[in-house]
Coordinates of C-alpha atoms and ligand atoms in Angstrom, one line a residue:
X3 CA 159.3 147.5 64.2
X4 CA 155.6 148.3 64.0
X5 CA 154.9 151.7 65.1
X6 CA 152.3 152.5 67.5
X7 CA 149.6 154.9 65.7
X8 CA 149.5 158.5 67.4
X9 CA 146.2 159.3 65.9
X10 CA 143.4 157.6 64.8
X11 CA 143.9 155.8 61.6
X12 CA 140.8 155.3 59.0
X13 CA 138.6 152.5 60.2
X14 CA 136.4 150.6 57.8
X15 CA 133.8 149.9 60.8
X16 CA 135.0 150.9 64.3
X17 CA 135.2 154.0 66.1
X18 CA 137.0 155.5 68.4
X19 CA 135.2 155.4 72.0
X20 CA 134.4 159.4 72.5
X21 CA 135.4 158.5 76.3
X22 CA 139.0 158.1 77.5
X23 CA 142.1 159.1 76.0
X24 CA 144.7 156.8 74.5
X25 CA 148.0 155.4 75.8
X26 CA 150.6 157.0 74.2
X27 CA 154.6 156.5 74.1
X28 CA 156.6 159.4 75.7
X29 CA 160.7 159.2 75.7
X30 CA 160.5 155.8 75.3
X31 CA 158.2 154.9 78.0
X32 CA 154.3 154.4 78.0
X33 CA 152.3 157.4 79.0
X34 CA 149.4 156.3 80.8
X35 CA 146.3 158.5 81.2
X36 CA 143.7 158.2 84.3
X37 CA 141.1 156.8 81.8
X38 CA 143.1 154.7 79.1
X39 CA 141.1 153.5 76.2
X40 CA 141.9 149.6 76.1
X41 CA 140.9 147.1 73.2
X42 CA 139.3 144.0 74.1
X43 CA 138.7 141.0 71.9
X44 CA 136.2 138.5 72.8
X45 CA 137.4 135.5 71.4
X46 CA 135.8 132.1 70.3
X47 CA 134.0 129.5 72.5
X48 CA 134.4 130.3 76.2
X49 CA 136.3 133.3 75.2
X50 CA 133.1 135.9 75.5
X51 CA 132.2 134.4 79.0
X52 CA 135.9 134.7 80.6
X53 CA 136.5 137.9 78.9
X54 CA 133.3 139.4 80.2
X55 CA 134.1 138.0 83.7
X56 CA 137.4 139.4 83.4
X57 CA 136.7 142.7 82.4
X58 CA 134.2 143.1 85.5
X59 CA 136.7 141.8 88.1
X60 CA 139.4 144.5 86.5
X61 CA 136.6 147.1 86.9
X62 CA 135.9 146.2 90.5
X63 CA 139.6 146.2 91.2
X64 CA 140.4 149.6 89.4
X65 CA 137.6 151.1 91.2
X66 CA 138.0 149.9 94.3
X67 CA 141.9 151.0 94.3
X68 CA 141.6 154.4 92.7
X69 CA 138.2 155.2 93.9
X70 CA 136.7 156.5 90.6
X71 CA 140.1 158.5 89.8
X72 CA 141.1 156.0 87.0
X73 CA 138.9 153.9 84.9
X74 CA 139.3 151.8 81.9
X75 CA 137.3 152.6 78.8
X76 CA 137.0 149.2 77.1
X77 CA 136.7 149.3 73.3
X78 CA 135.6 146.0 71.4
X79 CA 137.5 145.0 68.4
X80 CA 136.8 141.7 66.6
X81 CA 138.8 138.4 65.8
X82 CA 137.6 135.1 64.9
X83 CA 134.0 134.1 64.6
X84 CA 132.7 137.5 65.6
X85 CA 134.7 139.1 63.1
X86 CA 133.4 136.6 60.3
X87 CA 130.4 137.8 61.3
X88 CA 130.8 141.6 61.3
X89 CA 133.3 141.9 58.5
X90 CA 133.1 138.7 56.6
X91 CA 137.3 137.8 57.5
X92 CA 138.5 136.4 60.5
X93 CA 141.2 139.0 61.3
X94 CA 140.0 142.5 59.9
X95 CA 142.6 145.2 59.5
X96 CA 140.4 147.3 61.6
X97 CA 141.2 145.0 64.6
X98 CA 145.3 145.4 63.9
X99 CA 145.0 149.3 63.6
X100 CA 142.9 149.3 67.0
X101 CA 145.5 147.7 68.8
X102 CA 148.2 149.8 67.4
X103 CA 145.9 152.8 68.3
X104 CA 145.2 151.7 71.7
X105 CA 148.7 150.1 72.6
X106 CA 147.6 147.4 75.0
X107 CA 144.5 144.9 74.4
X108 CA 143.1 142.0 76.5
X109 CA 142.1 139.1 74.1
X110 CA 140.1 135.8 74.6
X111 CA 141.1 132.5 73.2
X112 CA 140.5 132.1 69.2
X113 CA 139.7 128.9 67.3
X114 CA 142.4 128.1 64.8
X115 CA 140.5 127.6 61.7
X116 CA 141.5 124.5 59.9
X117 CA 142.0 124.9 55.9
X118 CA 142.5 128.6 55.8
X119 CA 145.5 130.7 54.9
X120 CA 146.4 131.3 58.6
X121 CA 148.5 128.9 60.5
X122 CA 146.6 130.6 63.7
X123 CA 144.9 133.8 64.0
X124 CA 147.1 134.1 67.4
X125 CA 150.4 133.7 65.5
X126 CA 149.0 135.8 62.9
X127 CA 148.1 138.9 65.4
X128 CA 151.8 138.4 67.0
X129 CA 153.4 138.5 63.8
X130 CA 151.3 141.5 62.4
X131 CA 152.0 143.5 65.8
X132 CA 155.6 142.3 66.1
X133 CA 154.8 140.8 69.6
X134 CA 158.1 139.5 70.1
X135 CA 158.1 138.5 74.0
X136 CA 155.8 135.9 75.2
X137 CA 155.4 136.7 78.8
X138 CA 154.0 134.0 81.2
X139 CA 153.8 134.6 84.8
X140 CA 153.5 131.1 87.1
X141 CA 152.3 131.4 90.6
X142 CA 150.9 129.4 93.2
X143 CA 147.5 130.5 94.8
X144 CA 146.7 127.7 96.7
X145 CA 145.0 125.6 94.1
X146 CA 145.4 121.6 93.8
X147 CA 148.8 121.2 92.8
X148 CA 150.7 118.0 92.0
X149 CA 154.1 119.5 93.2
X150 CA 155.3 119.2 96.7
X151 CA 157.1 122.7 96.7
X152 CA 154.3 124.5 94.9
X153 CA 154.6 127.4 97.2
X154 CA 157.8 128.4 96.0
X155 CA 156.5 128.2 92.2
X156 CA 156.7 131.9 91.3
X157 CA 158.4 132.5 87.9
X158 CA 157.8 134.9 85.0
X159 CA 159.0 133.1 81.8
X160 CA 160.0 135.4 78.7
X161 CA 159.7 133.1 75.8
X162 CA 161.0 134.8 72.6
X163 CA 158.0 134.5 70.1
X164 CA 159.3 134.9 66.1
X165 CA 162.6 132.7 65.9
X166 CA 163.9 129.3 66.5
X167 CA 162.5 126.2 65.0
X168 CA 159.0 127.8 65.6
X169 CA 159.8 130.2 62.7
X170 CA 158.2 127.8 60.4
X171 CA 160.8 127.3 57.8
X172 CA 160.8 123.7 57.3
X173 CA 160.5 121.3 54.4
X174 CA 159.0 117.8 54.0
X175 CA 161.7 115.1 53.2
X176 CA 160.2 114.5 49.5
X177 CA 159.9 118.1 48.6
X178 CA 162.0 119.7 45.9
X179 CA 163.4 122.0 48.5
X180 CA 164.5 119.7 50.7
X181 CA 166.2 118.1 48.0
X182 CA 168.1 121.2 47.1
X183 CA 169.4 121.6 50.4
X184 CA 170.5 118.4 50.8
X185 CA 172.4 118.8 47.5
X186 CA 173.6 122.4 48.7
X187 CA 174.6 120.7 51.8
X188 CA 176.6 118.0 50.4
X189 CA 178.1 120.0 47.7
X190 CA 179.3 122.9 49.5
X191 CA 180.2 121.7 53.0
X192 CA 180.4 117.9 52.5
X193 CA 177.5 117.2 54.6
X194 CA 175.4 114.0 53.6
X195 CA 171.9 113.7 55.1
X196 CA 169.5 111.2 54.6
X197 CA 167.4 111.2 51.7
X198 CA 164.3 110.7 53.5
X199 CA 165.4 113.8 55.9
X200 CA 162.7 116.6 56.6
X201 CA 164.4 119.5 57.0
X202 CA 163.6 122.6 59.6
X203 CA 165.9 125.7 60.2
X204 CA 166.5 127.3 63.5
X205 CA 167.2 130.7 63.1
X206 CA 168.5 132.6 66.4
X207 CA 169.6 136.2 65.9
X208 CA 171.3 138.8 68.2
X209 CA 168.6 141.3 67.4
X210 CA 166.2 139.1 68.6
X211 CA 167.7 138.0 71.6
X212 CA 168.5 141.1 73.1
X213 CA 165.5 142.7 72.6
X214 CA 163.8 140.2 74.5
X215 CA 166.5 140.3 77.1
X216 CA 166.2 144.0 77.3
X217 CA 162.5 143.3 78.3
X218 CA 162.9 140.8 80.7
X219 CA 165.9 142.8 82.6
X220 CA 163.6 145.9 82.7
X221 CA 160.7 143.9 83.9
X222 CA 163.2 142.4 86.7
X223 CA 164.3 146.2 87.6
X224 CA 160.5 147.4 87.5
X225 CA 159.1 144.7 89.3
X226 CA 162.1 144.3 91.9
X227 CA 162.9 140.7 90.9
X228 CA 165.5 138.3 90.2
X229 CA 167.5 136.2 89.4
X230 CA 167.2 136.2 85.6
X231 CA 168.2 133.0 84.3
X232 CA 169.1 132.3 80.7
X233 CA 167.9 129.2 79.5
X234 CA 169.7 127.5 77.0
X235 CA 171.1 124.4 75.2
X236 CA 174.4 126.1 74.0
X237 CA 176.4 123.3 74.7
X238 CA 175.2 121.5 71.9
X239 CA 173.8 124.2 69.8
X240 CA 176.7 126.6 70.0
X241 CA 175.8 129.2 67.1
X242 CA 172.0 129.4 68.0
X243 CA 171.4 128.4 72.0
X244 CA 175.0 129.1 72.8
X245 CA 174.9 132.9 71.0
X246 CA 171.6 133.4 72.9
X247 CA 173.2 133.0 76.1
X248 CA 176.1 135.2 75.1
X249 CA 174.0 137.9 73.2
X250 CA 171.9 138.0 76.6
X251 CA 174.7 138.2 78.8
X252 CA 176.2 140.9 76.6
X253 CA 173.1 143.1 76.8
X254 CA 172.7 142.9 80.5
X255 CA 176.2 144.1 81.2
X256 CA 176.0 147.0 78.5
X257 CA 172.6 148.6 78.7
X258 CA 172.0 147.1 82.4
X259 CA 175.3 147.4 83.8
X260 CA 174.6 149.5 87.0
X261 CA 171.8 147.0 88.0
X262 CA 173.0 143.6 87.1
X263 CA 175.8 141.3 88.6
X264 CA 176.5 138.1 86.4
X265 CA 177.2 134.7 88.1
X266 CA 180.9 134.9 87.2
X267 CA 181.4 138.3 88.6
X268 CA 179.2 137.2 91.9
X269 CA 182.0 134.8 92.6
X270 CA 184.9 136.8 91.3
X271 CA 184.1 140.2 92.7
X272 CA 181.6 139.3 95.5
X273 CA 182.7 136.1 97.2
X274 CA 179.0 134.6 96.1
X275 CA 177.1 137.2 97.9
X276 CA 175.0 139.6 95.6
X277 CA 175.4 143.1 96.8
X278 CA 172.3 144.8 97.8
X279 CA 170.2 146.1 95.1
X280 CA 171.5 144.2 92.1
X281 CA 170.0 141.4 90.5
X282 CA 172.0 138.2 89.4
X283 CA 172.1 137.3 85.8
X284 CA 172.8 133.4 85.4
X285 CA 172.4 130.8 82.9
X286 CA 171.3 127.1 82.8
X287 CA 171.4 124.4 80.6
X288 CA 167.9 123.6 79.4
X289 CA 167.8 120.3 80.6
X290 CA 169.1 120.9 83.9
X291 CA 166.5 124.1 84.1
X292 CA 163.6 121.6 83.4
X293 CA 164.4 119.4 86.3
X294 CA 165.5 122.2 88.7
X295 CA 162.5 124.1 88.6
X296 CA 160.9 120.8 90.2
X297 CA 163.7 120.1 92.7
X298 CA 164.6 123.8 93.8
X299 CA 162.1 126.1 92.5
X300 CA 163.4 128.9 95.2
X301 CA 166.6 129.2 92.8
X302 CA 164.4 130.8 90.2
X303 CA 162.3 133.7 89.4
X304 CA 162.5 135.5 85.8
X305 CA 163.5 133.1 83.1
X306 CA 164.5 134.2 79.5
X307 CA 164.3 131.5 76.9
X308 CA 164.6 130.8 73.0
X309 CA 161.1 130.2 71.6
X310 CA 161.6 126.4 71.9
X311 CA 162.6 125.8 75.2
X312 CA 160.2 128.6 76.4
X313 CA 157.6 126.5 75.2
X314 CA 158.5 123.6 77.2
X315 CA 159.2 125.2 80.3
X316 CA 156.1 127.5 80.7
X317 CA 154.0 124.4 79.9
X318 CA 155.9 122.6 82.7
X319 CA 155.8 125.3 85.2
X320 CA 152.1 125.6 84.6
X321 CA 151.2 122.1 85.4
X322 CA 153.1 122.2 88.7
X323 CA 150.7 124.9 90.0
X324 CA 147.5 122.9 89.1
X325 CA 147.2 123.6 85.0
X326 CA 145.8 125.5 82.3
X327 CA 142.6 127.1 83.8
X328 CA 144.9 129.2 85.7
X329 CA 147.7 130.1 83.0
X330 CA 148.0 133.7 82.3
X331 CA 150.0 135.2 79.1
X332 CA 150.7 138.1 77.6
X333 CA 152.8 139.1 74.3
X334 CA 154.5 142.1 73.8
X335 CA 156.4 144.3 71.5
X336 CA 158.5 147.0 72.1
X337 CA 155.4 149.1 73.3
X338 CA 152.1 147.1 72.2
X339 CA 151.1 144.2 74.3
X340 CA 148.0 141.6 74.0
X341 CA 147.1 139.8 77.1
X342 CA 145.6 136.3 76.6
X343 CA 145.4 133.1 78.7
X344 CA 147.5 130.2 77.7
X345 CA 144.5 128.1 77.0
X346 CA 142.3 127.9 74.0
X347 CA 138.6 127.9 73.4
X348 CA 137.7 124.9 75.2
X349 CA 134.5 124.2 72.9
X350 CA 132.9 121.8 75.0
X351 CA 132.4 124.2 77.8
X352 CA 131.3 127.2 75.5
X353 CA 128.2 129.1 76.7
X354 CA 127.7 126.7 79.9
X355 CA 129.2 129.3 82.6
X356 CA 131.5 126.7 84.0
X357 CA 134.9 127.7 82.5
X358 CA 137.6 128.8 84.9
X359 CA 138.0 132.8 84.0
X360 CA 141.1 132.9 86.4
X361 CA 143.7 132.7 83.3
X362 CA 142.0 135.3 81.7
X363 CA 141.5 137.7 85.0
X364 CA 145.2 136.9 85.6
X365 CA 146.0 138.0 81.8
X366 CA 144.5 141.2 82.8
X367 CA 146.4 141.6 85.9
X368 CA 149.7 141.3 83.5
X369 CA 148.2 144.3 81.3
X370 CA 147.3 146.3 84.6
X371 CA 150.9 145.9 85.5
X372 CA 152.3 146.6 82.4
X373 CA 150.2 149.9 82.2
X374 CA 151.7 150.6 86.1
X375 CA 148.5 150.1 87.9
X376 CA 150.0 147.6 89.9
X377 CA 147.8 148.2 93.1
X378 CA 145.1 147.0 91.1
X379 CA 146.5 143.6 89.8
X380 CA 147.8 142.9 93.4
X381 CA 143.9 143.6 94.7
X382 CA 142.9 141.0 92.1
X383 CA 145.6 138.3 92.8
X384 CA 144.8 138.7 96.8
X385 CA 141.1 138.0 96.0
X386 CA 142.0 134.8 94.1
X387 CA 144.2 133.6 96.6
X388 CA 141.4 134.2 99.2
X389 CA 138.7 132.5 97.0
X390 CA 140.7 129.7 96.2
X391 CA 142.1 129.2 99.8
X392 CA 138.2 129.4 100.9
X393 CA 137.6 126.5 98.5
X394 CA 135.3 128.7 96.1
X395 CA 136.4 127.4 93.0
X396 CA 135.0 126.4 89.3
X397 CA 134.8 122.8 88.5
X398 CA 138.3 122.3 87.1
X399 CA 140.0 122.9 90.7
X400 CA 136.8 121.4 92.9
X401 CA 137.3 118.2 91.1
X402 CA 140.8 117.8 92.6
X403 CA 139.5 119.0 96.1
X404 CA 137.4 116.3 97.8
X405 CA 134.3 117.3 98.9
X406 CA 134.3 120.8 97.3
X407 CA 131.0 121.7 95.2
X408 CA 132.1 123.7 92.3
X409 CA 130.8 127.4 91.7
X410 CA 129.5 128.5 88.4
X411 CA 132.0 130.5 86.4
X412 CA 129.5 133.6 87.3
X413 CA 129.3 132.7 90.9
X414 CA 133.2 132.7 91.2
X415 CA 133.4 136.0 89.4
X416 CA 131.1 137.1 92.0
X417 CA 133.0 135.8 94.7
X418 CA 135.9 137.7 93.5
X419 CA 134.2 140.8 93.1
X420 CA 132.7 140.6 96.8
X421 CA 136.2 140.1 98.2
X422 CA 137.7 143.2 96.1
X423 CA 134.8 145.3 97.2
X424 CA 135.1 144.5 100.9
X425 CA 139.0 145.3 101.0
Ligands
NAP30 P1 142.1 124.2 75.0 O1 140.9 124.8 74.5 O2 143.2 124.8 76.1 O3 140.9 123.1 75.9 C1 141.7 122.0 76.1 C2 141.4 121.6 77.7 O4 142.1 122.3 78.9 C3 139.7 121.7 78.0 O5 139.1 120.7 77.4 C4 139.6 121.6 79.3 O6 140.1 120.5 80.0 C5 140.9 122.7 79.9 N1 140.7 124.1 79.8 C6 141.1 124.8 78.7 N2 140.5 126.2 79.6 C7 139.9 126.1 80.5 C8 139.1 126.8 81.5 N3 139.3 128.2 81.0 N4 138.7 126.3 82.4 C9 138.7 125.1 82.7 N5 139.2 124.2 81.9 C10 139.9 124.7 80.7 O7 142.6 123.2 73.9 P2 142.2 122.6 72.6 O8 140.7 121.8 72.9 O9 143.4 122.0 72.2 O10 142.0 123.7 71.7 C11 140.7 124.2 71.2 C12 140.4 125.5 70.4 O11 141.4 126.4 71.0 C13 141.5 125.1 69.2 O12 141.1 125.7 68.1 C14 142.9 125.9 69.6 O13 143.6 126.0 68.0 C15 142.5 126.8 70.2 N6 143.7 127.4 71.0 C16 143.7 128.7 71.0 C17 144.7 129.6 71.6 C18 144.5 130.8 71.8 O14 143.8 131.4 71.5 N7 145.9 131.6 72.4 C19 145.6 128.9 72.7 C20 145.4 127.4 72.5 C21 144.4 126.6 71.5 P3 138.9 119.5 80.8 O15 138.4 118.7 79.2 O16 139.9 118.5 81.5 O17 138.0 119.9 81.6

C-alpha cells in the first residue's frame, strides 16, 4: 500500500499552498477541512481547457452551496508536456508526492508518449499511487443517445485496475520466455500448446478482489445505491473469474453482514422481497450482463468487475448514453483518489475551445462526492441536465441534435455557471 503523507515532503520545485489545509485520514476515513488543498494536473491536448473549465464550474457550485464557508484551494502539479518543460521529465516525483500529500486530485488527459519507458503515463500514475479501483459512473442527462431505455442508464462501475490480463504479463509467441513456459507446461502438466502460441497470464487475487468489493459496497452504502452486481465469467475461468465471484461474496457477507442480502438469501429467507434498508448483492455472467444492461438497464446499479470485463462494460455503458465527451472516471486507492475523464487528449480539438468539458466536470463531481461534498456535485449535475435539455451543448452533442447550433466550450461552461448561480 502507498501511504498518505501526513506532513509535507521535500519537493524539488513545488510549494504547498499557504492557504487551505490538507485532507487527512482519521480512523480509516477521510477528514476533510472546509478549505481542502486539491491537486490538479492540466494534462495535454484539450486538457488545459477542460480542466480550467471544470475548476470554474466546481468553484461556482461550492460557492453557491456553502456560501463561502467552504472552498477548494487548487494546487497545480505537473505531468506530460508541461512537466517536460518544468522538470525535463514526463512524470516528476514531485507530482506523486503532491498527490500523496493532498490525497485527492483532478487530472486532465495525458498523451501516451511513444517510445519511452512508460507504457502510459496514466498507468504509471495509477501504479505509483496504487489506485486499484477504477470507478466509472454512467448517467443519462438527456443527451442524444442511441439507447431506447437511456433514461434508465444509471450505473456505477467498479473496475479492478491492477490485475487480470491487463497486468501486462505476456510474451510473444517466438520469445524464449514463451518457449520456456510451453516446455514447462508440457513437462510438468502434460499440457501441449501450439509452438506459435503467444502467452499471457491472468492473475486475479483474493486481496485484489476483496479490496475492490469493499470499495464498491462502501460506495453503495454511503450513496444509498444497489443492487451490487458481481460481473464475471466464472463458469469458464473458474479459478480466476469464478474465484473473483466467490471472494467478492465472501467479503460482502463477512465485512458487510448487517447491510447486505445475497441473491441466494433473498429467495431462501425473504421470499424474493428485499428487506427495507438492505442492499442486494448478486452476480451475473459477463456475456449475459453485456446484453442485459441494454435490454433491462433498470436491473443494474453498482457493477463490480475484474479488469477486462470492467473495461468492456464501461465503454459499452458510456456508448449507451451518448459517448465519450460525457464519460467521467476516478481511480481510487484505500484513501487517495485521482479523478479524470475517460477520454484522451483529443489533439485535433486542442486550443480550439470546442471540446466538451462535461466528462472532466463530472469527474470533478466524483471527487466532490468522494470528499463528502455531495450537495455541490448535485448542483452541478442538475445544471448539466438543464443545459442539455435546453439544447445548450457543445459540437459533439449538437451534431446529433438537428437544428441545434453548437456552443463554444467556454460558452457552455458559462451557461452551467449561470444556471448554478441562479439556483
Ligand atoms: P481521444 O483523445 O479520447 O479522442 C478520440 C475522439 O473522441 C476525438 O477525436 C473526439 O471524437 C472524441 N472526444 C474525446 N474527448 C472529447 C471531448 N472532450 N469532447 C468532444 N469529443 C471528444 O482518443 P485518442 O485520439 O485515441 O487518443 C489521443 C491521446 O490521448 C493518445 O495519446 C492517448 O494515449 C491519450 N489518452 C489518454 C487518456 C488519459 O489520459 N486517461 C485516455 C485515453 C487516451 P470526434 O473526432 O468524433 O469529434
